[in-house]
């Protein structure tokens, strides 16, 4: 088969709407577009006989699509999808067990006991702080979520909408799990007057802070690391109170029309080639022995992430997701 990888726009009708041919698979993902492009380039080299058609959607939109298609699934593989969402019974029940090559090396917390998912990567919530804009405002660099209540930041903070963004949801979930319901919701409401907007993308708040549109973007650490490496006047801050994170899970759809090629792709996501691609851009890689990236060093990412990350309860996050999003909309009124 010709060496080929297809990257499809998130809102476009795609090859996912048609049965895949032999040597061709349809992959659904919530990974960021730049990540998908970089990983598929390496996958094309490592798997020249498999055509990979990818549909990329935001976490919330992808979850809704998977549930809507439950009666007639279109994907062969789910790739890089928030574990919190993957654990939704309406999605989890569509997955078939598969022991991908190398999955046994992952710590038990990064793979399913029934073999329906494994998570080689994840993402960490972080603030992207434009130090030049803050200096103009005469405001201090925030170090925690609690700091974002400061009136000095009014109209200067941007964060993702948790109803559409997995990043936004992990941030809210970490606050609620860490502070408890009463104090957590109070903090969310106290921060809201300073929020200029809630975006649909987890990376966009950091991009906006990089461009100087706003002083603070609650986003992802790897996006902050990229921005710092590219020379933007930003500082990465891992919140000292509730540093949430999410795992990016992969799984085989039990309805896959091309399970052999789907399994080959899943094996690739734990291969040397994939690990090298992850190491160049990811902040959280669960595969043992992956070296720390130069970007992480430059941005000051803590060497021992486990010591600073809030111990997320992903099952609880998944179970409470609909209720939390409903209450969030009521709390912030947007």
GROMACS .gro file of C-alpha atoms in nm:
model
  334
    1UNK     CA    1   0.000   0.000   0.000
    2UNK     CA    2   0.124   0.348  -0.078
    3UNK     CA    3   0.285   0.529   0.214
    4UNK     CA    4   0.014   0.772   0.311
    5UNK     CA    5  -0.138   0.939   0.617
    6UNK     CA    6  -0.447   1.154   0.599
    7UNK     CA    7  -0.522   1.432   0.846
    8UNK     CA    8  -0.883   1.547   0.833
    9UNK     CA    9  -1.022   1.876   0.957
   10UNK     CA   10  -1.215   1.843   1.279
   11UNK     CA   11  -1.546   1.967   1.142
   12UNK     CA   12  -1.530   1.801   0.801
   13UNK     CA   13  -1.707   1.485   0.691
   14UNK     CA   14  -1.432   1.231   0.648
   15UNK     CA   15  -1.329   0.884   0.552
   16UNK     CA   16  -1.464   0.795   0.896
   17UNK     CA   17  -1.807   0.799   0.735
   18UNK     CA   18  -1.712   0.513   0.501
   19UNK     CA   19  -1.584   0.160   0.563
   20UNK     CA   20  -1.205   0.141   0.568
   21UNK     CA   21  -1.028  -0.078   0.314
   22UNK     CA   22  -0.775  -0.347   0.393
   23UNK     CA   23  -0.450  -0.179   0.492
   24UNK     CA   24  -0.646   0.132   0.589
   25UNK     CA   25  -0.782   0.237   0.928
   26UNK     CA   26  -0.986   0.520   1.069
   27UNK     CA   27  -0.854   0.673   1.390
   28UNK     CA   28  -1.041   0.916   1.614
   29UNK     CA   29  -0.828   1.144   1.831
   30UNK     CA   30  -0.839   1.449   2.057
   31UNK     CA   31  -0.465   1.514   2.036
   32UNK     CA   32  -0.370   1.866   1.932
   33UNK     CA   33  -0.341   1.918   1.555
   34UNK     CA   34   0.033   1.987   1.560
   35UNK     CA   35   0.091   1.669   1.760
   36UNK     CA   36  -0.116   1.461   1.521
   37UNK     CA   37   0.076   1.593   1.221
   38UNK     CA   38   0.414   1.518   1.382
   39UNK     CA   39   0.316   1.169   1.499
   40UNK     CA   40   0.157   1.070   1.168
   41UNK     CA   41   0.472   1.173   0.985
   42UNK     CA   42   0.669   0.927   1.196
   43UNK     CA   43   0.397   0.661   1.170
   44UNK     CA   44   0.408   0.684   0.790
   45UNK     CA   45   0.777   0.600   0.802
   46UNK     CA   46   0.736   0.316   1.050
   47UNK     CA   47   0.417   0.168   0.896
   48UNK     CA   48   0.442   0.230   0.519
   49UNK     CA   49   0.177  -0.030   0.436
   50UNK     CA   50  -0.102   0.116   0.648
   51UNK     CA   51  -0.304   0.420   0.551
   52UNK     CA   52  -0.414   0.608   0.863
   53UNK     CA   53  -0.718   0.833   0.823
   54UNK     CA   54  -0.755   1.059   1.126
   55UNK     CA   55  -1.051   1.257   1.247
   56UNK     CA   56  -0.948   1.509   1.511
   57UNK     CA   57  -1.207   1.665   1.740
   58UNK     CA   58  -1.199   1.839   2.076
   59UNK     CA   59  -1.244   1.604   2.371
   60UNK     CA   60  -1.608   1.692   2.434
   61UNK     CA   61  -1.705   1.677   2.067
   62UNK     CA   62  -1.526   1.346   2.017
   63UNK     CA   63  -1.699   1.191   2.316
   64UNK     CA   64  -2.038   1.306   2.183
   65UNK     CA   65  -1.960   1.163   1.840
   66UNK     CA   66  -1.854   0.825   1.976
   67UNK     CA   67  -2.172   0.796   2.181
   68UNK     CA   68  -2.388   0.908   1.886
   69UNK     CA   69  -2.225   0.644   1.664
   70UNK     CA   70  -2.258   0.364   1.920
   71UNK     CA   71  -2.518   0.186   1.708
   72UNK     CA   72  -2.295   0.201   1.401
   73UNK     CA   73  -1.931   0.270   1.502
   74UNK     CA   74  -1.709   0.421   1.234
   75UNK     CA   75  -1.365   0.421   1.395
   76UNK     CA   76  -1.113   0.141   1.426
   77UNK     CA   77  -0.902   0.303   1.697
   78UNK     CA   78  -0.939   0.572   1.962
   79UNK     CA   79  -0.605   0.748   2.004
   80UNK     CA   80  -0.497   1.009   2.258
   81UNK     CA   81  -0.839   1.052   2.419
   82UNK     CA   82  -0.886   1.184   2.773
   83UNK     CA   83  -0.911   0.885   3.006
   84UNK     CA   84  -1.184   1.058   3.204
   85UNK     CA   85  -1.400   1.048   2.890
   86UNK     CA   86  -1.282   0.704   2.781
   87UNK     CA   87  -1.422   0.562   3.107
   88UNK     CA   88  -1.774   0.675   3.015
   89UNK     CA   89  -1.965   0.344   2.986
   90UNK     CA   90  -2.109   0.456   2.654
   91UNK     CA   91  -1.754   0.470   2.515
   92UNK     CA   92  -1.572   0.213   2.727
   93UNK     CA   93  -1.823  -0.056   2.632
   94UNK     CA   94  -1.738  -0.003   2.264
   95UNK     CA   95  -1.375  -0.100   2.324
   96UNK     CA   96  -1.237  -0.448   2.279
   97UNK     CA   97  -0.948  -0.594   2.480
   98UNK     CA   98  -0.607  -0.589   2.316
   99UNK     CA   99  -0.266  -0.629   2.479
  100UNK     CA  100  -0.056  -0.393   2.269
  101UNK     CA  101   0.310  -0.481   2.242
  102UNK     CA  102   0.494  -0.300   2.522
  103UNK     CA  103   0.186  -0.226   2.731
  104UNK     CA  104   0.308  -0.462   3.000
  105UNK     CA  105   0.593  -0.218   3.075
  106UNK     CA  106   0.346   0.052   3.179
  107UNK     CA  107   0.264   0.098   3.545
  108UNK     CA  108  -0.074  -0.053   3.632
  109UNK     CA  109  -0.231   0.290   3.678
  110UNK     CA  110  -0.162   0.361   3.310
  111UNK     CA  111  -0.342   0.056   3.164
  112UNK     CA  112  -0.680  -0.107   3.201
  113UNK     CA  113  -0.712  -0.429   3.397
  114UNK     CA  114  -0.935  -0.566   3.121
  115UNK     CA  115  -0.697  -0.449   2.848
  116UNK     CA  116  -0.939  -0.206   2.685
  117UNK     CA  117  -0.715   0.099   2.710
  118UNK     CA  118  -0.359   0.204   2.783
  119UNK     CA  119  -0.215   0.553   2.820
  120UNK     CA  120   0.143   0.615   2.701
  121UNK     CA  121   0.112   0.992   2.735
  122UNK     CA  122  -0.076   1.261   2.923
  123UNK     CA  123  -0.095   1.634   2.966
  124UNK     CA  124  -0.048   1.867   3.259
  125UNK     CA  125  -0.242   2.182   3.333
  126UNK     CA  126  -0.032   2.499   3.357
  127UNK     CA  127  -0.056   2.876   3.335
  128UNK     CA  128   0.108   3.055   3.044
  129UNK     CA  129   0.194   3.396   3.186
  130UNK     CA  130   0.292   3.682   2.957
  131UNK     CA  131   0.549   3.855   3.177
  132UNK     CA  132   0.565   4.169   2.962
  133UNK     CA  133   0.190   4.228   2.979
  134UNK     CA  134   0.187   4.161   3.353
  135UNK     CA  135   0.467   4.413   3.401
  136UNK     CA  136   0.262   4.673   3.214
  137UNK     CA  137  -0.029   4.600   3.446
  138UNK     CA  138   0.193   4.612   3.751
  139UNK     CA  139   0.053   4.276   3.859
  140UNK     CA  140   0.242   3.983   4.015
  141UNK     CA  141   0.297   3.644   3.852
  142UNK     CA  142   0.026   3.407   3.983
  143UNK     CA  143   0.144   3.085   4.141
  144UNK     CA  144  -0.188   2.915   4.215
  145UNK     CA  145  -0.553   2.898   4.116
  146UNK     CA  146  -0.635   3.092   4.430
  147UNK     CA  147  -0.416   3.378   4.305
  148UNK     CA  148  -0.643   3.418   4.002
  149UNK     CA  149  -0.906   3.579   4.227
  150UNK     CA  150  -0.686   3.890   4.241
  151UNK     CA  151  -0.881   4.188   4.095
  152UNK     CA  152  -0.557   4.299   3.926
  153UNK     CA  153  -0.622   4.024   3.668
  154UNK     CA  154  -0.973   4.138   3.572
  155UNK     CA  155  -1.025   4.069   3.201
  156UNK     CA  156  -0.673   3.928   3.169
  157UNK     CA  157  -0.734   3.555   3.220
  158UNK     CA  158  -0.842   3.300   2.959
  159UNK     CA  159  -0.915   2.933   3.020
  160UNK     CA  160  -1.079   2.647   2.828
  161UNK     CA  161  -1.449   2.568   2.850
  162UNK     CA  162  -1.474   2.236   3.038
  163UNK     CA  163  -1.779   2.130   2.837
  164UNK     CA  164  -1.578   2.114   2.514
  165UNK     CA  165  -1.216   2.091   2.625
  166UNK     CA  166  -1.058   1.804   2.814
  167UNK     CA  167  -0.800   2.051   2.942
  168UNK     CA  168  -1.072   2.276   3.082
  169UNK     CA  169  -1.242   1.983   3.247
  170UNK     CA  170  -0.925   1.848   3.411
  171UNK     CA  171  -0.861   2.196   3.555
  172UNK     CA  172  -1.209   2.219   3.706
  173UNK     CA  173  -1.200   1.857   3.824
  174UNK     CA  174  -0.865   1.910   3.999
  175UNK     CA  175  -0.997   2.218   4.180
  176UNK     CA  176  -1.310   2.035   4.296
  177UNK     CA  177  -1.125   1.720   4.400
  178UNK     CA  178  -0.854   1.920   4.575
  179UNK     CA  179  -1.060   2.186   4.749
  180UNK     CA  180  -1.382   1.990   4.794
  181UNK     CA  181  -1.718   2.082   4.644
  182UNK     CA  182  -1.808   2.385   4.855
  183UNK     CA  183  -1.470   2.558   4.853
  184UNK     CA  184  -1.401   2.446   4.495
  185UNK     CA  185  -1.717   2.595   4.350
  186UNK     CA  186  -1.660   2.912   4.550
  187UNK     CA  187  -1.311   2.943   4.399
  188UNK     CA  188  -1.448   2.888   4.047
  189UNK     CA  189  -1.708   3.160   4.102
  190UNK     CA  190  -1.451   3.397   4.254
  191UNK     CA  191  -1.222   3.358   3.952
  192UNK     CA  192  -1.496   3.409   3.695
  193UNK     CA  193  -1.505   3.793   3.707
  194UNK     CA  194  -1.143   3.795   3.590
  195UNK     CA  195  -1.208   3.560   3.297
  196UNK     CA  196  -1.209   3.735   2.961
  197UNK     CA  197  -1.339   3.424   2.785
  198UNK     CA  198  -1.361   3.046   2.790
  199UNK     CA  199  -1.221   2.884   2.476
  200UNK     CA  200  -1.311   2.555   2.308
  201UNK     CA  201  -0.946   2.458   2.275
  202UNK     CA  202  -0.709   2.363   2.556
  203UNK     CA  203  -0.405   2.509   2.382
  204UNK     CA  204  -0.563   2.836   2.268
  205UNK     CA  205  -0.540   3.020   2.603
  206UNK     CA  206  -0.164   2.976   2.596
  207UNK     CA  207  -0.144   3.089   2.233
  208UNK     CA  208  -0.344   3.400   2.324
  209UNK     CA  209  -0.108   3.476   2.613
  210UNK     CA  210   0.191   3.425   2.383
  211UNK     CA  211   0.048   3.679   2.141
  212UNK     CA  212  -0.003   3.931   2.423
  213UNK     CA  213  -0.382   3.931   2.387
  214UNK     CA  214  -0.417   3.844   2.754
  215UNK     CA  215  -0.180   3.819   3.048
  216UNK     CA  216  -0.265   3.468   3.167
  217UNK     CA  217  -0.377   3.160   2.977
  218UNK     CA  218  -0.477   2.854   3.180
  219UNK     CA  219  -0.365   2.585   2.942
  220UNK     CA  220  -0.116   2.301   2.905
  221UNK     CA  221   0.245   2.278   3.012
  222UNK     CA  222   0.370   2.138   2.682
  223UNK     CA  223   0.217   2.434   2.493
  224UNK     CA  224   0.390   2.667   2.736
  225UNK     CA  225   0.719   2.482   2.683
  226UNK     CA  226   0.684   2.521   2.308
  227UNK     CA  227   0.615   2.892   2.342
  228UNK     CA  228   0.914   2.949   2.567
  229UNK     CA  229   1.134   2.754   2.325
  230UNK     CA  230   1.008   2.972   2.040
  231UNK     CA  231   1.106   3.288   2.228
  232UNK     CA  232   0.772   3.425   2.343
  233UNK     CA  233   0.783   3.636   2.664
  234UNK     CA  234   0.596   3.384   2.872
  235UNK     CA  235   0.660   3.199   3.195
  236UNK     CA  236   0.518   2.855   3.269
  237UNK     CA  237   0.354   2.815   3.609
  238UNK     CA  238   0.240   2.479   3.743
  239UNK     CA  239  -0.032   2.575   3.997
  240UNK     CA  240   0.093   2.514   4.348
  241UNK     CA  241  -0.251   2.420   4.478
  242UNK     CA  242  -0.431   2.197   4.226
  243UNK     CA  243  -0.203   2.095   3.940
  244UNK     CA  244  -0.438   1.874   3.743
  245UNK     CA  245  -0.338   1.630   3.474
  246UNK     CA  246  -0.505   1.391   3.235
  247UNK     CA  247  -0.398   1.067   3.069
  248UNK     CA  248  -0.431   1.023   2.693
  249UNK     CA  249  -0.570   0.675   2.635
  250UNK     CA  250  -0.562   0.452   2.328
  251UNK     CA  251  -0.797   0.165   2.257
  252UNK     CA  252  -0.925  -0.078   1.995
  253UNK     CA  253  -1.286  -0.050   1.883
  254UNK     CA  254  -1.432  -0.399   1.908
  255UNK     CA  255  -1.633  -0.328   1.593
  256UNK     CA  256  -1.319  -0.256   1.387
  257UNK     CA  257  -1.345  -0.380   1.030
  258UNK     CA  258  -0.965  -0.400   1.008
  259UNK     CA  259  -0.851  -0.524   1.348
  260UNK     CA  260  -0.510  -0.645   1.230
  261UNK     CA  261  -0.408  -0.302   1.102
  262UNK     CA  262  -0.572  -0.135   1.400
  263UNK     CA  263  -0.364  -0.351   1.634
  264UNK     CA  264  -0.053  -0.271   1.433
  265UNK     CA  265  -0.120   0.098   1.486
  266UNK     CA  266  -0.176   0.050   1.858
  267UNK     CA  267   0.152  -0.141   1.878
  268UNK     CA  268   0.318   0.151   1.703
  269UNK     CA  269   0.193   0.396   1.971
  270UNK     CA  270   0.426   0.217   2.216
  271UNK     CA  271   0.713   0.167   1.970
  272UNK     CA  272   1.056   0.326   1.967
  273UNK     CA  273   0.950   0.560   1.687
  274UNK     CA  274   0.647   0.681   1.877
  275UNK     CA  275   0.847   0.725   2.197
  276UNK     CA  276   1.101   0.941   2.014
  277UNK     CA  277   0.816   1.155   1.880
  278UNK     CA  278   0.663   1.187   2.227
  279UNK     CA  279   0.996   1.280   2.386
  280UNK     CA  280   1.034   1.574   2.148
  281UNK     CA  281   0.715   1.744   2.263
  282UNK     CA  282   0.529   1.579   2.553
  283UNK     CA  283   0.555   1.676   2.918
  284UNK     CA  284   0.405   1.356   3.054
  285UNK     CA  285   0.517   1.022   2.906
  286UNK     CA  286   0.431   0.712   3.108
  287UNK     CA  287   0.664   0.476   2.919
  288UNK     CA  288   0.968   0.400   3.139
  289UNK     CA  289   1.306   0.538   3.039
  290UNK     CA  290   1.193   0.827   2.818
  291UNK     CA  291   1.450   1.110   2.841
  292UNK     CA  292   1.358   1.458   2.957
  293UNK     CA  293   1.322   1.698   2.663
  294UNK     CA  294   1.537   2.012   2.620
  295UNK     CA  295   1.213   2.213   2.613
  296UNK     CA  296   1.122   2.085   2.958
  297UNK     CA  297   1.463   2.184   3.092
  298UNK     CA  298   1.442   2.532   2.940
  299UNK     CA  299   1.090   2.594   3.072
  300UNK     CA  300   1.171   2.468   3.420
  301UNK     CA  301   0.927   2.178   3.424
  302UNK     CA  302   0.974   1.999   3.759
  303UNK     CA  303   1.188   1.689   3.719
  304UNK     CA  304   0.967   1.495   3.959
  305UNK     CA  305   0.620   1.566   3.821
  306UNK     CA  306   0.465   1.313   4.056
  307UNK     CA  307   0.562   1.535   4.348
  308UNK     CA  308   0.366   1.836   4.220
  309UNK     CA  309   0.069   1.685   4.036
  310UNK     CA  310  -0.262   1.647   4.213
  311UNK     CA  311  -0.350   1.272   4.243
  312UNK     CA  312  -0.649   1.275   4.009
  313UNK     CA  313  -0.930   1.024   4.053
  314UNK     CA  314  -1.014   0.967   3.686
  315UNK     CA  315  -1.304   0.731   3.755
  316UNK     CA  316  -1.468   0.988   3.983
  317UNK     CA  317  -1.405   1.262   3.725
  318UNK     CA  318  -1.574   1.055   3.459
  319UNK     CA  319  -1.875   0.968   3.670
  320UNK     CA  320  -1.933   1.327   3.778
  321UNK     CA  321  -1.856   1.491   3.443
  322UNK     CA  322  -2.212   1.570   3.326
  323UNK     CA  323  -2.316   1.700   3.667
  324UNK     CA  324  -2.002   1.913   3.700
  325UNK     CA  325  -2.042   2.069   3.356
  326UNK     CA  326  -2.409   2.146   3.423
  327UNK     CA  327  -2.322   2.312   3.753
  328UNK     CA  328  -2.027   2.497   3.597
  329UNK     CA  329  -2.257   2.655   3.340
  330UNK     CA  330  -2.490   2.760   3.619
  331UNK     CA  331  -2.205   2.891   3.834
  332UNK     CA  332  -2.036   3.109   3.572
  333UNK     CA  333  -2.347   3.192   3.373
  334UNK     CA  334  -2.185   3.158   3.032
   0.00000   0.00000   0.00000
